Amino acid sequence: MKIQVLAQRTGLTPPAIRFYEKEGLLDARHVRREENNYRDYYEVAVDHLLMMKKVQAVGFTLAELKEVIQAYEVNDLPLSKKIELLSQKMQEIERKKDELEQVQTHLARMLANKMALLDSAEKES
């Protein structure tokens, strides 16, 4: 299948698909080059890209994604490792949430101070 069809079926853009290929996340099992140098993607590329989207959606970086995919493909990712990776991601998300809540609290204080200044300026006018 051509890249436009693959993009439609996966919800990814053609540049994103090319990027994954360049990064080695799509290989000869997923795509072949025709004589005119056009890419022809195999059906397996759809499932592979959808799986990659799911892994990224839960917060894995590109480097982590490569590690997970390589282990997944050789069926070398034991359940304990999957649990560990998911737990680590959940902890990371909690840390990020805490940081964002702190920033939001700080911004709310700043906004309240500015609003108070505006109110006092309007009352003096």
Short mmCIF file of N, CA, C and O in Angstrom, two decimals:
data_model
loop_
_atom_site.label_atom_id
_atom_site.label_comp_id
_atom_site.label_asym_id
_atom_site.label_seq_id
_atom_site.Cartn_x
_atom_site.Cartn_y
_atom_site.Cartn_z
N MET A 1 0.84 -1.17 0.00
CA MET A 1 0.00 0.00 0.00
C MET A 1 0.88 1.23 0.00
O MET A 1 2.00 1.19 0.50
N LYS A 2 0.37 2.30 -0.56
CA LYS A 2 1.13 3.55 -0.62
C LYS A 2 1.03 4.29 0.71
O LYS A 2 0.16 4.01 1.55
N ILE A 3 1.88 5.26 0.89
CA ILE A 3 1.99 5.97 2.17
C ILE A 3 0.70 6.70 2.53
O ILE A 3 0.34 6.78 3.71
N GLN A 4 -0.01 7.22 1.55
CA GLN A 4 -1.26 7.93 1.84
C GLN A 4 -2.31 6.99 2.44
O GLN A 4 -3.03 7.35 3.37
N VAL A 5 -2.38 5.80 1.92
CA VAL A 5 -3.31 4.80 2.44
C VAL A 5 -2.91 4.41 3.87
O VAL A 5 -3.75 4.34 4.77
N LEU A 6 -1.63 4.19 4.06
CA LEU A 6 -1.13 3.84 5.40
C LEU A 6 -1.42 4.98 6.38
O LEU A 6 -1.84 4.74 7.51
N ALA A 7 -1.23 6.20 5.94
CA ALA A 7 -1.51 7.37 6.79
C ALA A 7 -2.98 7.41 7.18
O ALA A 7 -3.32 7.61 8.35
N GLN A 8 -3.86 7.18 6.23
CA GLN A 8 -5.30 7.17 6.52
C GLN A 8 -5.67 6.06 7.49
O GLN A 8 -6.46 6.26 8.40
N ARG A 9 -5.08 4.92 7.33
CA ARG A 9 -5.43 3.76 8.16
C ARG A 9 -4.87 3.87 9.58
O ARG A 9 -5.39 3.23 10.49
N THR A 10 -3.80 4.64 9.75
CA THR A 10 -3.17 4.74 11.07
C THR A 10 -3.42 6.08 11.77
O THR A 10 -3.18 6.20 12.97
N GLY A 11 -3.86 7.07 11.01
CA GLY A 11 -4.05 8.39 11.60
C GLY A 11 -2.75 9.17 11.73
O GLY A 11 -2.72 10.22 12.38
N LEU A 12 -1.69 8.68 11.13
CA LEU A 12 -0.40 9.38 11.14
C LEU A 12 -0.24 10.15 9.84
O LEU A 12 -0.89 9.84 8.84
N THR A 13 0.65 11.12 9.85
CA THR A 13 0.94 11.85 8.63
C THR A 13 2.04 11.13 7.85
O THR A 13 2.86 10.42 8.45
N PRO A 14 2.09 11.32 6.54
CA PRO A 14 3.19 10.73 5.78
C PRO A 14 4.58 11.14 6.31
O PRO A 14 5.46 10.28 6.41
N PRO A 15 4.79 12.43 6.69
CA PRO A 15 6.11 12.75 7.25
C PRO A 15 6.42 11.98 8.54
O PRO A 15 7.57 11.58 8.76
N ALA A 16 5.42 11.74 9.36
CA ALA A 16 5.65 10.96 10.59
C ALA A 16 6.03 9.53 10.25
O ALA A 16 6.94 8.96 10.85
N ILE A 17 5.37 8.97 9.27
CA ILE A 17 5.67 7.59 8.85
C ILE A 17 7.10 7.52 8.31
O ILE A 17 7.85 6.61 8.65
N ARG A 18 7.47 8.50 7.49
CA ARG A 18 8.84 8.53 6.96
C ARG A 18 9.86 8.68 8.09
O ARG A 18 10.94 8.08 8.05
N PHE A 19 9.52 9.50 9.08
CA PHE A 19 10.40 9.69 10.23
C PHE A 19 10.61 8.37 10.96
O PHE A 19 11.75 8.01 11.30
N TYR A 20 9.54 7.64 11.21
CA TYR A 20 9.66 6.34 11.89
C TYR A 20 10.55 5.40 11.08
O TYR A 20 11.35 4.66 11.63
N GLU A 21 10.39 5.44 9.78
CA GLU A 21 11.22 4.58 8.93
C GLU A 21 12.69 5.00 9.04
O GLU A 21 13.58 4.16 9.20
N LYS A 22 12.94 6.30 8.99
CA LYS A 22 14.31 6.82 9.09
C LYS A 22 14.94 6.44 10.43
O LYS A 22 16.13 6.14 10.51
N GLU A 23 14.13 6.41 11.49
CA GLU A 23 14.63 6.08 12.82
C GLU A 23 14.78 4.57 13.04
O GLU A 23 15.17 4.13 14.11
N GLY A 24 14.42 3.79 12.03
CA GLY A 24 14.59 2.35 12.13
C GLY A 24 13.42 1.63 12.79
O GLY A 24 13.52 0.46 13.13
N LEU A 25 12.32 2.34 12.97
CA LEU A 25 11.15 1.73 13.60
C LEU A 25 10.27 1.01 12.58
O LEU A 25 9.36 0.27 12.95
N LEU A 26 10.51 1.26 11.33
CA LEU A 26 9.89 0.50 10.24
C LEU A 26 11.04 -0.06 9.41
O LEU A 26 11.93 0.68 9.02
N ASP A 27 11.01 -1.34 9.16
CA ASP A 27 12.10 -1.94 8.41
C ASP A 27 11.57 -2.78 7.26
O ASP A 27 10.41 -2.64 6.88
N ALA A 28 12.39 -3.68 6.75
CA ALA A 28 12.03 -4.48 5.57
C ALA A 28 10.79 -5.35 5.80
O ALA A 28 10.15 -5.77 4.85
N ARG A 29 10.46 -5.61 7.05
CA ARG A 29 9.24 -6.37 7.33
C ARG A 29 8.00 -5.53 7.10
O ARG A 29 6.90 -6.05 6.95
N HIS A 30 8.17 -4.20 7.09
CA HIS A 30 7.04 -3.28 7.02
C HIS A 30 6.94 -2.54 5.69
O HIS A 30 5.86 -2.12 5.30
N VAL A 31 8.07 -2.36 5.03
CA VAL A 31 8.09 -1.55 3.81
C VAL A 31 9.17 -2.05 2.86
O VAL A 31 10.20 -2.55 3.30
N ARG A 32 8.90 -1.91 1.59
CA ARG A 32 9.93 -2.22 0.60
C ARG A 32 9.94 -1.07 -0.41
O ARG A 32 8.96 -0.37 -0.59
N ARG A 33 11.08 -0.90 -1.04
CA ARG A 33 11.23 0.12 -2.08
C ARG A 33 11.02 -0.53 -3.44
O ARG A 33 11.61 -1.56 -3.74
N GLU A 34 10.16 0.08 -4.23
CA GLU A 34 9.96 -0.40 -5.59
C GLU A 34 11.09 0.10 -6.47
O GLU A 34 11.91 0.92 -6.04
N GLU A 35 11.12 -0.34 -7.71
CA GLU A 35 12.20 0.07 -8.62
C GLU A 35 12.21 1.57 -8.86
O GLU A 35 13.25 2.17 -9.08
N ASN A 36 11.02 2.19 -8.80
CA ASN A 36 10.95 3.64 -9.00
C ASN A 36 11.25 4.40 -7.69
O ASN A 36 11.06 5.60 -7.61
N ASN A 37 11.67 3.67 -6.67
CA ASN A 37 12.03 4.19 -5.34
C ASN A 37 10.82 4.58 -4.49
O ASN A 37 10.98 5.18 -3.44
N TYR A 38 9.62 4.26 -4.95
CA TYR A 38 8.43 4.51 -4.13
C TYR A 38 8.37 3.46 -3.03
O TYR A 38 8.79 2.31 -3.21
N ARG A 39 7.84 3.85 -1.91
CA ARG A 39 7.67 2.90 -0.81
C ARG A 39 6.37 2.12 -1.02
O ARG A 39 5.35 2.68 -1.40
N ASP A 40 6.43 0.86 -0.68
CA ASP A 40 5.24 0.00 -0.70
C ASP A 40 5.17 -0.64 0.69
O ASP A 40 6.04 -1.42 1.06
N TYR A 41 4.14 -0.28 1.44
CA TYR A 41 4.01 -0.75 2.82
C TYR A 41 3.17 -2.02 2.86
O TYR A 41 2.16 -2.14 2.19
N TYR A 42 3.62 -2.94 3.69
CA TYR A 42 2.89 -4.18 3.89
C TYR A 42 1.79 -3.98 4.92
O TYR A 42 1.83 -3.04 5.73
N GLU A 43 0.84 -4.87 4.93
CA GLU A 43 -0.28 -4.80 5.88
C GLU A 43 0.21 -4.78 7.33
O GLU A 43 -0.37 -4.11 8.18
N VAL A 44 1.27 -5.49 7.62
CA VAL A 44 1.80 -5.56 8.98
C VAL A 44 2.22 -4.18 9.49
O VAL A 44 2.25 -3.94 10.70
N ALA A 45 2.52 -3.26 8.59
CA ALA A 45 2.92 -1.90 8.99
C ALA A 45 1.78 -1.19 9.71
O ALA A 45 2.02 -0.39 10.61
N VAL A 46 0.55 -1.48 9.33
CA VAL A 46 -0.61 -0.84 9.97
C VAL A 46 -0.63 -1.20 11.45
O VAL A 46 -0.67 -0.31 12.32
N ASP A 47 -0.61 -2.48 11.75
CA ASP A 47 -0.64 -2.93 13.15
C ASP A 47 0.57 -2.41 13.92
O ASP A 47 0.46 -2.00 15.08
N HIS A 48 1.71 -2.42 13.28
CA HIS A 48 2.95 -1.98 13.92
C HIS A 48 2.85 -0.49 14.30
O HIS A 48 3.17 -0.11 15.43
N LEU A 49 2.39 0.33 13.38
CA LEU A 49 2.27 1.77 13.65
C LEU A 49 1.19 2.05 14.69
O LEU A 49 1.35 2.93 15.54
N LEU A 50 0.10 1.32 14.64
CA LEU A 50 -0.96 1.51 15.65
C LEU A 50 -0.45 1.15 17.04
O LEU A 50 -0.76 1.82 18.03
N MET A 51 0.35 0.08 17.12
CA MET A 51 0.93 -0.31 18.40
C MET A 51 1.89 0.77 18.89
O MET A 51 1.90 1.15 20.06
N MET A 52 2.68 1.34 17.97
CA MET A 52 3.60 2.40 18.33
C MET A 52 2.85 3.63 18.86
O MET A 52 3.28 4.26 19.82
N LYS A 53 1.74 3.95 18.24
CA LYS A 53 0.93 5.09 18.69
C LYS A 53 0.43 4.87 20.12
O LYS A 53 0.44 5.78 20.94
N LYS A 54 0.01 3.65 20.41
CA LYS A 54 -0.47 3.34 21.76
C LYS A 54 0.64 3.50 22.79
O LYS A 54 0.44 4.05 23.87
N VAL A 55 1.83 3.00 22.46
CA VAL A 55 2.96 3.09 23.38
C VAL A 55 3.34 4.55 23.61
O VAL A 55 3.59 4.97 24.73
N GLN A 56 3.33 5.34 22.55
CA GLN A 56 3.64 6.77 22.70
C GLN A 56 2.54 7.48 23.48
O GLN A 56 2.83 8.40 24.26
N ALA A 57 1.31 7.08 23.29
CA ALA A 57 0.19 7.74 23.98
C ALA A 57 0.28 7.60 25.49
O ALA A 57 -0.23 8.46 26.22
N VAL A 58 0.92 6.56 25.97
CA VAL A 58 1.06 6.41 27.41
C VAL A 58 2.35 7.05 27.92
O VAL A 58 2.71 6.89 29.07
N GLY A 59 3.03 7.80 27.03
CA GLY A 59 4.13 8.63 27.48
C GLY A 59 5.53 8.12 27.24
O GLY A 59 6.49 8.68 27.77
N PHE A 60 5.69 7.10 26.43
CA PHE A 60 7.03 6.60 26.18
C PHE A 60 7.76 7.50 25.18
O PHE A 60 7.17 7.98 24.22
N THR A 61 9.04 7.74 25.43
CA THR A 61 9.87 8.52 24.52
C THR A 61 10.23 7.67 23.31
O THR A 61 10.01 6.45 23.31
N LEU A 62 10.83 8.31 22.33
CA LEU A 62 11.24 7.59 21.13
C LEU A 62 12.26 6.50 21.46
O LEU A 62 12.17 5.38 20.98
N ALA A 63 13.21 6.83 22.33
CA ALA A 63 14.22 5.83 22.72
C ALA A 63 13.56 4.66 23.44
O ALA A 63 13.88 3.49 23.19
N GLU A 64 12.64 4.96 24.35
CA GLU A 64 11.91 3.90 25.07
C GLU A 64 11.05 3.11 24.09
O GLU A 64 10.94 1.88 24.21
N LEU A 65 10.47 3.80 23.15
CA LEU A 65 9.63 3.15 22.15
C LEU A 65 10.45 2.13 21.36
O LEU A 65 10.01 1.00 21.15
N LYS A 66 11.65 2.53 20.95
CA LYS A 66 12.51 1.60 20.22
C LYS A 66 12.81 0.36 21.05
O LYS A 66 12.75 -0.76 20.57
N GLU A 67 13.12 0.57 22.33
CA GLU A 67 13.43 -0.54 23.22
C GLU A 67 12.23 -1.48 23.38
O GLU A 67 12.36 -2.70 23.28
N VAL A 68 11.07 -0.90 23.60
CA VAL A 68 9.86 -1.71 23.78
C VAL A 68 9.53 -2.48 22.51
O VAL A 68 9.23 -3.68 22.55
N ILE A 69 9.63 -1.81 21.37
CA ILE A 69 9.29 -2.46 20.10
C ILE A 69 10.27 -3.59 19.80
O ILE A 69 9.87 -4.68 19.40
N GLN A 70 11.55 -3.35 20.02
CA GLN A 70 12.54 -4.39 19.75
C GLN A 70 12.28 -5.60 20.65
O GLN A 70 12.31 -6.74 20.20
N ALA A 71 12.00 -5.35 21.92
CA ALA A 71 11.73 -6.45 22.84
C ALA A 71 10.42 -7.16 22.48
O ALA A 71 10.32 -8.38 22.53
N TYR A 72 9.43 -6.37 22.10
CA TYR A 72 8.12 -6.92 21.73
C TYR A 72 8.25 -7.83 20.50
O TYR A 72 7.67 -8.91 20.46
N GLU A 73 9.04 -7.38 19.54
CA GLU A 73 9.16 -8.13 18.29
C GLU A 73 9.87 -9.46 18.46
O GLU A 73 9.61 -10.40 17.74
N VAL A 74 10.78 -9.54 19.40
CA VAL A 74 11.45 -10.82 19.64
C VAL A 74 10.78 -11.56 20.80
O VAL A 74 11.30 -12.54 21.30
N ASN A 75 9.62 -11.03 21.22
CA ASN A 75 8.85 -11.61 22.32
C ASN A 75 9.71 -11.78 23.56
O ASN A 75 9.68 -12.80 24.24
N ASP A 76 10.52 -10.75 23.82
CA ASP A 76 11.48 -10.80 24.91
C ASP A 76 11.15 -9.78 26.00
O ASP A 76 12.02 -9.25 26.66
N LEU A 77 9.88 -9.49 26.16
CA LEU A 77 9.47 -8.53 27.17
C LEU A 77 8.60 -9.27 28.20
O LEU A 77 7.40 -9.41 28.02
N PRO A 78 9.24 -9.74 29.26
CA PRO A 78 8.48 -10.50 30.26
C PRO A 78 7.43 -9.61 30.94
O PRO A 78 7.57 -8.38 30.97
N LEU A 79 6.44 -10.24 31.47
CA LEU A 79 5.35 -9.53 32.14
C LEU A 79 5.88 -8.61 33.23
O LEU A 79 5.42 -7.48 33.38
N SER A 80 6.86 -9.06 33.98
CA SER A 80 7.42 -8.24 35.06
C SER A 80 8.02 -6.95 34.51
O SER A 80 7.90 -5.89 35.12
N LYS A 81 8.65 -7.02 33.34
CA LYS A 81 9.25 -5.83 32.72
C LYS A 81 8.15 -4.89 32.23
O LYS A 81 8.26 -3.67 32.36
N LYS A 82 7.09 -5.46 31.67
CA LYS A 82 5.96 -4.63 31.22
C LYS A 82 5.36 -3.88 32.41
O LYS A 82 5.08 -2.69 32.32
N ILE A 83 5.19 -4.58 33.52
CA ILE A 83 4.64 -3.96 34.73
C ILE A 83 5.56 -2.86 35.23
O ILE A 83 5.11 -1.76 35.59
N GLU A 84 6.85 -3.14 35.23
CA GLU A 84 7.83 -2.15 35.68
C GLU A 84 7.79 -0.89 34.81
O GLU A 84 7.78 0.23 35.31
N LEU A 85 7.77 -1.07 33.49
CA LEU A 85 7.74 0.07 32.57
C LEU A 85 6.47 0.90 32.77
O LEU A 85 6.53 2.13 32.81
N LEU A 86 5.34 0.23 32.89
CA LEU A 86 4.08 0.96 33.10
C LEU A 86 4.06 1.67 34.44
O LEU A 86 3.61 2.83 34.53
N SER A 87 4.57 1.05 35.46
CA SER A 87 4.63 1.69 36.79
C SER A 87 5.52 2.92 36.75
O SER A 87 5.19 3.96 37.32
N GLN A 88 6.66 2.80 36.09
CA GLN A 88 7.57 3.94 35.98
C GLN A 88 6.90 5.10 35.24
O GLN A 88 7.02 6.25 35.64
N LYS A 89 6.17 4.79 34.19
CA LYS A 89 5.48 5.85 33.44
C LYS A 89 4.41 6.50 34.30
O LYS A 89 4.24 7.72 34.26
N MET A 90 3.69 5.71 35.06
CA MET A 90 2.66 6.27 35.93
C MET A 90 3.28 7.20 36.98
O MET A 90 2.74 8.28 37.26
N GLN A 91 4.41 6.81 37.54
CA GLN A 91 5.10 7.66 38.51
C GLN A 91 5.58 8.95 37.85
O GLN A 91 5.47 10.03 38.43
N GLU A 92 6.08 8.82 36.65
CA GLU A 92 6.55 10.00 35.91
C GLU A 92 5.39 10.96 35.64
O GLU A 92 5.53 12.18 35.78
N ILE A 93 4.26 10.42 35.27
CA ILE A 93 3.08 11.24 35.01
C ILE A 93 2.63 11.94 36.29
O ILE A 93 2.27 13.12 36.27
N GLU A 94 2.66 11.23 37.40
CA GLU A 94 2.29 11.85 38.69
C GLU A 94 3.22 13.01 39.02
O GLU A 94 2.77 14.06 39.48
N ARG A 95 4.52 12.82 38.79
CA ARG A 95 5.49 13.92 39.04
C ARG A 95 5.18 15.12 38.17
O ARG A 95 5.19 16.26 38.62
N LYS A 96 4.88 14.86 36.91
CA LYS A 96 4.55 15.95 35.99
C LYS A 96 3.27 16.65 36.40
O LYS A 96 3.18 17.88 36.32
N LYS A 97 2.29 15.88 36.85
CA LYS A 97 1.04 16.48 37.32
C LYS A 97 1.30 17.39 38.52
O LYS A 97 0.77 18.50 38.60
N ASP A 98 2.12 16.93 39.46
CA ASP A 98 2.46 17.73 40.63
C ASP A 98 3.15 19.03 40.21
O ASP A 98 2.84 20.11 40.73
N GLU A 99 4.09 18.91 39.28
CA GLU A 99 4.79 20.11 38.80
C GLU A 99 3.82 21.08 38.14
O GLU A 99 3.88 22.30 38.37
N LEU A 100 2.91 20.57 37.33
CA LEU A 100 1.94 21.43 36.66
C LEU A 100 0.99 22.08 37.67
O LEU A 100 0.63 23.25 37.51
N GLU A 101 0.61 21.35 38.69
CA GLU A 101 -0.26 21.93 39.73
C GLU A 101 0.46 23.06 40.46
O GLU A 101 -0.14 24.08 40.78
N GLN A 102 1.76 22.90 40.70
CA GLN A 102 2.53 23.96 41.35
C GLN A 102 2.61 25.19 40.45
O GLN A 102 2.44 26.32 40.92
N VAL A 103 2.83 24.98 39.18
CA VAL A 103 2.88 26.11 38.25
C VAL A 103 1.52 26.80 38.17
O VAL A 103 1.44 28.02 38.19
N GLN A 104 0.47 26.01 38.13
CA GLN A 104 -0.88 26.57 38.06
C GLN A 104 -1.19 27.39 39.32
O GLN A 104 -1.75 28.48 39.23
N THR A 105 -0.80 26.90 40.48
CA THR A 105 -1.01 27.63 41.73
C THR A 105 -0.25 28.94 41.71
O THR A 105 -0.78 30.00 42.09
N HIS A 106 0.98 28.91 41.25
CA HIS A 106 1.80 30.12 41.16
C HIS A 106 1.16 31.13 40.20
O HIS A 106 1.06 32.33 40.50
N LEU A 107 0.71 30.66 39.05
CA LEU A 107 0.07 31.55 38.08
C LEU A 107 -1.23 32.13 38.63
O LEU A 107 -1.54 33.30 38.40
N ALA A 108 -1.97 31.32 39.37
CA ALA A 108 -3.22 31.81 39.95
C ALA A 108 -2.94 32.93 40.95
O ALA A 108 -3.67 33.93 41.00
N ARG A 109 -1.87 32.78 41.75
CA ARG A 109 -1.49 33.85 42.69
C ARG A 109 -1.09 35.12 41.94
O ARG A 109 -1.49 36.22 42.32
N MET A 110 -0.30 34.94 40.90
CA MET A 110 0.12 36.09 40.10
C MET A 110 -1.09 36.80 39.49
O MET A 110 -1.18 38.03 39.52
N LEU A 111 -2.02 36.02 38.96
CA LEU A 111 -3.23 36.59 38.36
C LEU A 111 -4.06 37.33 39.40
O LEU A 111 -4.53 38.44 39.15
N ALA A 112 -4.20 36.73 40.59
CA ALA A 112 -4.98 37.38 41.66
C ALA A 112 -4.33 38.71 42.06
O ALA A 112 -5.04 39.71 42.26
N ASN A 113 -3.01 38.72 42.13
CA ASN A 113 -2.30 39.97 42.47
C ASN A 113 -2.53 41.03 41.40
O ASN A 113 -2.78 42.20 41.71
N LYS A 114 -2.45 40.65 40.14
CA LYS A 114 -2.66 41.60 39.04
C LYS A 114 -4.09 42.10 39.01
O LYS A 114 -4.34 43.29 38.78
N MET A 115 -5.03 41.20 39.27
CA MET A 115 -6.45 41.60 39.31
C MET A 115 -6.69 42.58 40.46
O MET A 115 -7.44 43.55 40.30
N ALA A 116 -6.05 42.34 41.60
CA ALA A 116 -6.19 43.24 42.75
C ALA A 116 -5.62 44.61 42.42
O ALA A 116 -6.20 45.64 42.79
N LEU A 117 -4.48 44.64 41.74
CA LEU A 117 -3.89 45.91 41.32
C LEU A 117 -4.82 46.66 40.36
O LEU A 117 -4.99 47.87 40.47
N LEU A 118 -5.41 45.92 39.43
CA LEU A 118 -6.34 46.52 38.48
C LEU A 118 -7.56 47.07 39.20
O LEU A 118 -7.98 48.19 38.93
N ASP A 119 -8.10 46.32 40.14
CA ASP A 119 -9.26 46.79 40.92
C ASP A 119 -8.94 48.05 41.68
O ASP A 119 -9.72 49.01 41.69
N SER A 120 -7.79 48.08 42.34
CA SER A 120 -7.43 49.27 43.14
C SER A 120 -7.18 50.47 42.23
O SER A 120 -7.53 51.60 42.56
N ALA A 121 -6.61 50.23 41.05
CA ALA A 121 -6.38 51.32 40.10
C ALA A 121 -7.69 51.87 39.59
O ALA A 121 -7.85 53.09 39.42
N GLU A 122 -8.67 50.98 39.34
CA GLU A 122 -9.97 51.43 38.86
C GLU A 122 -10.73 52.18 39.94
O GLU A 122 -11.44 53.15 39.66
N LYS A 123 -10.59 51.78 41.19
CA LYS A 123 -11.28 52.45 42.30
C LYS A 123 -10.69 53.85 42.55
O LYS A 123 -11.40 54.75 42.96
N GLU A 124 -9.39 53.99 42.29
CA GLU A 124 -8.75 55.30 42.48
C GLU A 124 -9.11 56.27 41.37
O GLU A 124 -9.01 57.47 41.54
N SER A 125 -9.56 55.74 40.22
CA SER A 125 -9.89 56.61 39.10
C SER A 125 -11.21 57.30 39.23
O SER A 125 -12.14 57.02 39.78
#
